[in-house]
GROMACS .gro file of C-alpha atoms in nm:
model
  233
    1UNK     CA    1   8.455   7.983  13.293
    2UNK     CA    2   8.802   7.820  13.298
    3UNK     CA    3   8.875   7.584  13.013
    4UNK     CA    4   9.188   7.380  12.939
    5UNK     CA    5   9.413   7.447  12.640
    6UNK     CA    6   9.264   7.135  12.475
    7UNK     CA    7   8.912   7.271  12.520
    8UNK     CA    8   9.001   7.612  12.375
    9UNK     CA    9   9.156   7.436  12.075
   10UNK     CA   10   8.859   7.203  12.031
   11UNK     CA   11   8.616   7.496  12.013
   12UNK     CA   12   8.847   7.669  11.764
   13UNK     CA   13   8.864   7.359  11.543
   14UNK     CA   14   8.487   7.334  11.546
   15UNK     CA   15   8.451   7.699  11.442
   16UNK     CA   16   8.704   7.652  11.158
   17UNK     CA   17   8.530   7.341  11.024
   18UNK     CA   18   8.430   7.407  10.663
   19UNK     CA   19   8.589   7.754  10.674
   20UNK     CA   20   8.957   7.658  10.678
   21UNK     CA   21   9.040   7.790  10.330
   22UNK     CA   22   8.876   8.130  10.382
   23UNK     CA   23   9.033   8.158  10.726
   24UNK     CA   24   9.376   8.083  10.578
   25UNK     CA   25   9.324   8.364  10.324
   26UNK     CA   26   9.217   8.599  10.606
   27UNK     CA   27   9.523   8.502  10.808
   28UNK     CA   28   9.757   8.556  10.511
   29UNK     CA   29   9.609   8.899  10.444
   30UNK     CA   30   9.640   8.991  10.813
   31UNK     CA   31  10.005   8.884  10.824
   32UNK     CA   32  10.089   9.056  10.492
   33UNK     CA   33   9.935   9.384  10.615
   34UNK     CA   34  10.120   9.384  10.950
   35UNK     CA   35   9.853   9.269  11.196
   36UNK     CA   36  10.113   9.071  11.393
   37UNK     CA   37  10.387   9.330  11.402
   38UNK     CA   38  10.599   9.172  11.678
   39UNK     CA   39  10.515   8.808  11.615
   40UNK     CA   40  10.702   8.513  11.469
   41UNK     CA   41  10.485   8.545  11.156
   42UNK     CA   42  10.597   8.903  11.103
   43UNK     CA   43  10.965   8.820  11.158
   44UNK     CA   44  10.947   8.542  10.896
   45UNK     CA   45  10.765   8.769  10.651
   46UNK     CA   46  11.005   9.060  10.704
   47UNK     CA   47  11.309   8.833  10.669
   48UNK     CA   48  11.165   8.691  10.345
   49UNK     CA   49  11.100   9.034  10.195
   50UNK     CA   50  11.444   9.158  10.291
   51UNK     CA   51  11.604   8.838  10.161
   52UNK     CA   52  11.440   8.890   9.822
   53UNK     CA   53  11.547   9.256   9.828
   54UNK     CA   54  11.908   9.156   9.898
   55UNK     CA   55  11.894   8.922   9.602
   56UNK     CA   56  11.752   9.193   9.374
   57UNK     CA   57  11.975   9.481   9.476
   58UNK     CA   58  12.300   9.320   9.592
   59UNK     CA   59  12.486   9.423   9.275
   60UNK     CA   60  12.345   9.778   9.273
   61UNK     CA   61  12.558  10.076   9.377
   62UNK     CA   62  12.475  10.186   9.732
   63UNK     CA   63  12.290   9.856   9.788
   64UNK     CA   64  12.318   9.890  10.168
   65UNK     CA   65  12.143  10.228  10.159
   66UNK     CA   66  11.870  10.091   9.930
   67UNK     CA   67  11.809   9.797  10.163
   68UNK     CA   68  11.806  10.024  10.465
   69UNK     CA   69  11.538  10.246  10.306
   70UNK     CA   70  11.333   9.940  10.204
   71UNK     CA   71  11.352   9.803  10.559
   72UNK     CA   72  11.248  10.135  10.720
   73UNK     CA   73  10.960  10.191  10.476
   74UNK     CA   74  10.831   9.835  10.528
   75UNK     CA   75  10.853   9.864  10.909
   76UNK     CA   76  10.665  10.197  10.905
   77UNK     CA   77  10.402  10.061  10.669
   78UNK     CA   78  10.341   9.745  10.873
   79UNK     CA   79  10.335   9.936  11.202
   80UNK     CA   80  10.079  10.196  11.094
   81UNK     CA   81   9.864   9.976  10.870
   82UNK     CA   82   9.870   9.673  11.093
   83UNK     CA   83   9.694   9.817  11.396
   84UNK     CA   84   9.357   9.864  11.222
   85UNK     CA   85   9.398   9.532  11.036
   86UNK     CA   86   9.462   9.358  11.370
   87UNK     CA   87   9.129   9.489  11.502
   88UNK     CA   88   8.957   9.380  11.181
   89UNK     CA   89   9.111   9.033  11.203
   90UNK     CA   90   8.985   9.000  11.562
   91UNK     CA   91   8.638   9.095  11.438
   92UNK     CA   92   8.667   8.824  11.175
   93UNK     CA   93   8.760   8.555  11.435
   94UNK     CA   94   8.488   8.660  11.679
   95UNK     CA   95   8.233   8.645  11.398
   96UNK     CA   96   8.367   8.298  11.312
   97UNK     CA   97   8.315   8.180  11.670
   98UNK     CA   98   7.970   8.338  11.689
   99UNK     CA   99   7.865   8.169  11.363
  100UNK     CA  100   7.798   8.513  11.215
  101UNK     CA  101   7.897   8.609  10.862
  102UNK     CA  102   8.279   8.592  10.878
  103UNK     CA  103   8.350   8.794  10.564
  104UNK     CA  104   8.703   8.880  10.453
  105UNK     CA  105   8.590   9.242  10.429
  106UNK     CA  106   8.582   9.245  10.810
  107UNK     CA  107   8.961   9.277  10.804
  108UNK     CA  108   8.920   9.626  10.655
  109UNK     CA  109   8.624   9.736  10.866
  110UNK     CA  110   8.810   9.907  11.151
  111UNK     CA  111   8.988  10.189  10.972
  112UNK     CA  112   8.768  10.435  11.154
  113UNK     CA  113   8.989  10.344  11.452
  114UNK     CA  114   9.313  10.387  11.256
  115UNK     CA  115   9.484  10.639  11.481
  116UNK     CA  116   9.353  10.480  11.801
  117UNK     CA  117   9.498  10.149  11.680
  118UNK     CA  118   9.835  10.318  11.613
  119UNK     CA  119   9.830  10.473  11.962
  120UNK     CA  120   9.739  10.131  12.105
  121UNK     CA  121  10.047   9.979  11.946
  122UNK     CA  122  10.277  10.254  12.072
  123UNK     CA  123  10.135  10.258  12.427
  124UNK     CA  124  10.139   9.883  12.473
  125UNK     CA  125  10.486   9.851  12.323
  126UNK     CA  126  10.632  10.123  12.548
  127UNK     CA  127  10.474   9.973  12.861
  128UNK     CA  128  10.602   9.626  12.775
  129UNK     CA  129  10.945   9.770  12.696
  130UNK     CA  130  10.961   9.962  13.025
  131UNK     CA  131  10.874   9.657  13.229
  132UNK     CA  132  11.123   9.444  13.032
  133UNK     CA  133  11.401   9.697  13.091
  134UNK     CA  134  11.330   9.690  13.463
  135UNK     CA  135  11.333   9.307  13.477
  136UNK     CA  136  11.263   9.024  13.234
  137UNK     CA  137  10.984   8.862  13.444
  138UNK     CA  138  10.778   9.183  13.490
  139UNK     CA  139  10.817   9.231  13.114
  140UNK     CA  140  10.669   8.890  13.042
  141UNK     CA  141  10.389   8.956  13.291
  142UNK     CA  142  10.314   9.287  13.116
  143UNK     CA  143  10.302   9.122  12.775
  144UNK     CA  144  10.036   8.879  12.899
  145UNK     CA  145   9.857   9.145  13.103
  146UNK     CA  146   9.800   9.363  12.796
  147UNK     CA  147   9.733   9.069  12.556
  148UNK     CA  148   9.359   9.142  12.537
  149UNK     CA  149   9.386   9.515  12.462
  150UNK     CA  150   9.309   9.485  12.088
  151UNK     CA  151   9.015   9.253  12.160
  152UNK     CA  152   8.866   9.505  12.402
  153UNK     CA  153   8.913   9.798  12.164
  154UNK     CA  154   8.753   9.598  11.881
  155UNK     CA  155   8.445   9.531  12.095
  156UNK     CA  156   8.442   9.866  12.274
  157UNK     CA  157   8.563  10.125  12.016
  158UNK     CA  158   8.450  10.408  12.242
  159UNK     CA  159   8.706  10.309  12.508
  160UNK     CA  160   9.028  10.503  12.530
  161UNK     CA  161   9.350  10.305  12.488
  162UNK     CA  162   9.429  10.364  12.855
  163UNK     CA  163   9.096  10.222  12.966
  164UNK     CA  164   9.137   9.921  12.736
  165UNK     CA  165   9.478   9.856  12.892
  166UNK     CA  166   9.334   9.877  13.240
  167UNK     CA  167   9.049   9.643  13.146
  168UNK     CA  168   9.293   9.398  12.989
  169UNK     CA  169   9.500   9.384  13.308
  170UNK     CA  170   9.177   9.331  13.507
  171UNK     CA  171   9.038   9.043  13.299
  172UNK     CA  172   9.381   8.879  13.265
  173UNK     CA  173   9.427   8.866  13.641
  174UNK     CA  174   9.449   8.495  13.724
  175UNK     CA  175   9.445   8.399  13.354
  176UNK     CA  176   9.802   8.478  13.240
  177UNK     CA  177   9.920   8.123  13.302
  178UNK     CA  178   9.628   7.988  13.102
  179UNK     CA  179   9.717   8.200  12.800
  180UNK     CA  180  10.084   8.099  12.833
  181UNK     CA  181   9.988   7.731  12.838
  182UNK     CA  182   9.756   7.778  12.537
  183UNK     CA  183  10.033   7.941  12.335
  184UNK     CA  184  10.292   7.690  12.454
  185UNK     CA  185  10.071   7.406  12.342
  186UNK     CA  186  10.136   7.518  11.981
  187UNK     CA  187  10.518   7.494  12.023
  188UNK     CA  188  10.540   7.185  11.802
  189UNK     CA  189  10.357   7.365  11.526
  190UNK     CA  190  10.595   7.661  11.547
  191UNK     CA  191  10.894   7.428  11.516
  192UNK     CA  192  10.729   7.259  11.216
  193UNK     CA  193  10.665   7.605  11.072
  194UNK     CA  194  11.035   7.689  11.081
  195UNK     CA  195  11.131   7.348  10.942
  196UNK     CA  196  10.889   7.392  10.646
  197UNK     CA  197  11.003   7.752  10.578
  198UNK     CA  198  10.673   7.893  10.702
  199UNK     CA  199  10.434   7.662  10.513
  200UNK     CA  200  10.300   7.501  10.832
  201UNK     CA  201  10.209   7.849  10.958
  202UNK     CA  202   9.942   7.864  10.686
  203UNK     CA  203   9.760   7.581  10.863
  204UNK     CA  204   9.830   7.665  11.227
  205UNK     CA  205   9.801   8.046  11.205
  206UNK     CA  206   9.420   8.057  11.170
  207UNK     CA  207   9.400   7.781  11.436
  208UNK     CA  208   9.604   7.979  11.691
  209UNK     CA  209   9.408   8.299  11.619
  210UNK     CA  210   9.074   8.125  11.661
  211UNK     CA  211   9.190   7.958  11.984
  212UNK     CA  212   9.297   8.292  12.133
  213UNK     CA  213   8.963   8.442  12.032
  214UNK     CA  214   8.797   8.155  12.224
  215UNK     CA  215   9.018   8.239  12.521
  216UNK     CA  216   8.903   8.603  12.511
  217UNK     CA  217   8.541   8.490  12.475
  218UNK     CA  218   8.565   8.287  12.795
  219UNK     CA  219   8.767   8.510  13.028
  220UNK     CA  220   8.577   8.828  12.932
  221UNK     CA  221   8.236   8.671  12.987
  222UNK     CA  222   8.149   8.747  12.625
  223UNK     CA  223   8.066   8.382  12.558
  224UNK     CA  224   7.820   8.380  12.848
  225UNK     CA  225   7.648   8.690  12.713
  226UNK     CA  226   7.640   8.575  12.352
  227UNK     CA  227   7.527   8.218  12.414
  228UNK     CA  228   7.299   8.303  12.706
  229UNK     CA  229   7.473   8.071  12.951
  230UNK     CA  230   7.374   8.279  13.251
  231UNK     CA  231   7.009   8.242  13.160
  232UNK     CA  232   7.044   7.867  13.148
  233UNK     CA  233   7.198   7.830  13.492
   0.00000   0.00000   0.00000
């Protein structure tokens, strides 16, 4: 079922109604623990932490070495911890859409997949990097082709990372432009986020995450299965 960006966003807003505060807390925890390792949220968070570190250690001897160690430790922590948190945050958003119990504890419910989540991040990053080195456009296509890998692994934990990547490319065929348009429709919010030093992201972050979960619901056929649409046709 193909929906417009406005329809994806409308469904997301409806799912968030009455749950905005808890969803903001869930989003903040996910960002803080590295769920969005290569996203704008992470860049803002990392820059903030490093900015505070510069302020604290700028007068210390060997301050550059101290800051370098802090940056490396933070990057490693976010990279390894964030994969499992990302899967847990997806579980939270899908539960939100399904009107199931969207508990904050769902963020920490996928640590049984810890190493698979780490491998997922490495494999997807290397594939995207390879395509980007070859040419910019194939790199962008690869980024959108593999966009649903964490959603698939969250729902199908028995899948290998390779199979999840193949499945993502399959279900994204013909839908990459839709996802691009959905993300682009939040451009104004991103600009506002930068202008407000990240404060606007506290509102729009859960909104974007829920909207992308709606997108996955629709293109994967999950929504049809969960809501019994096929039975009603």
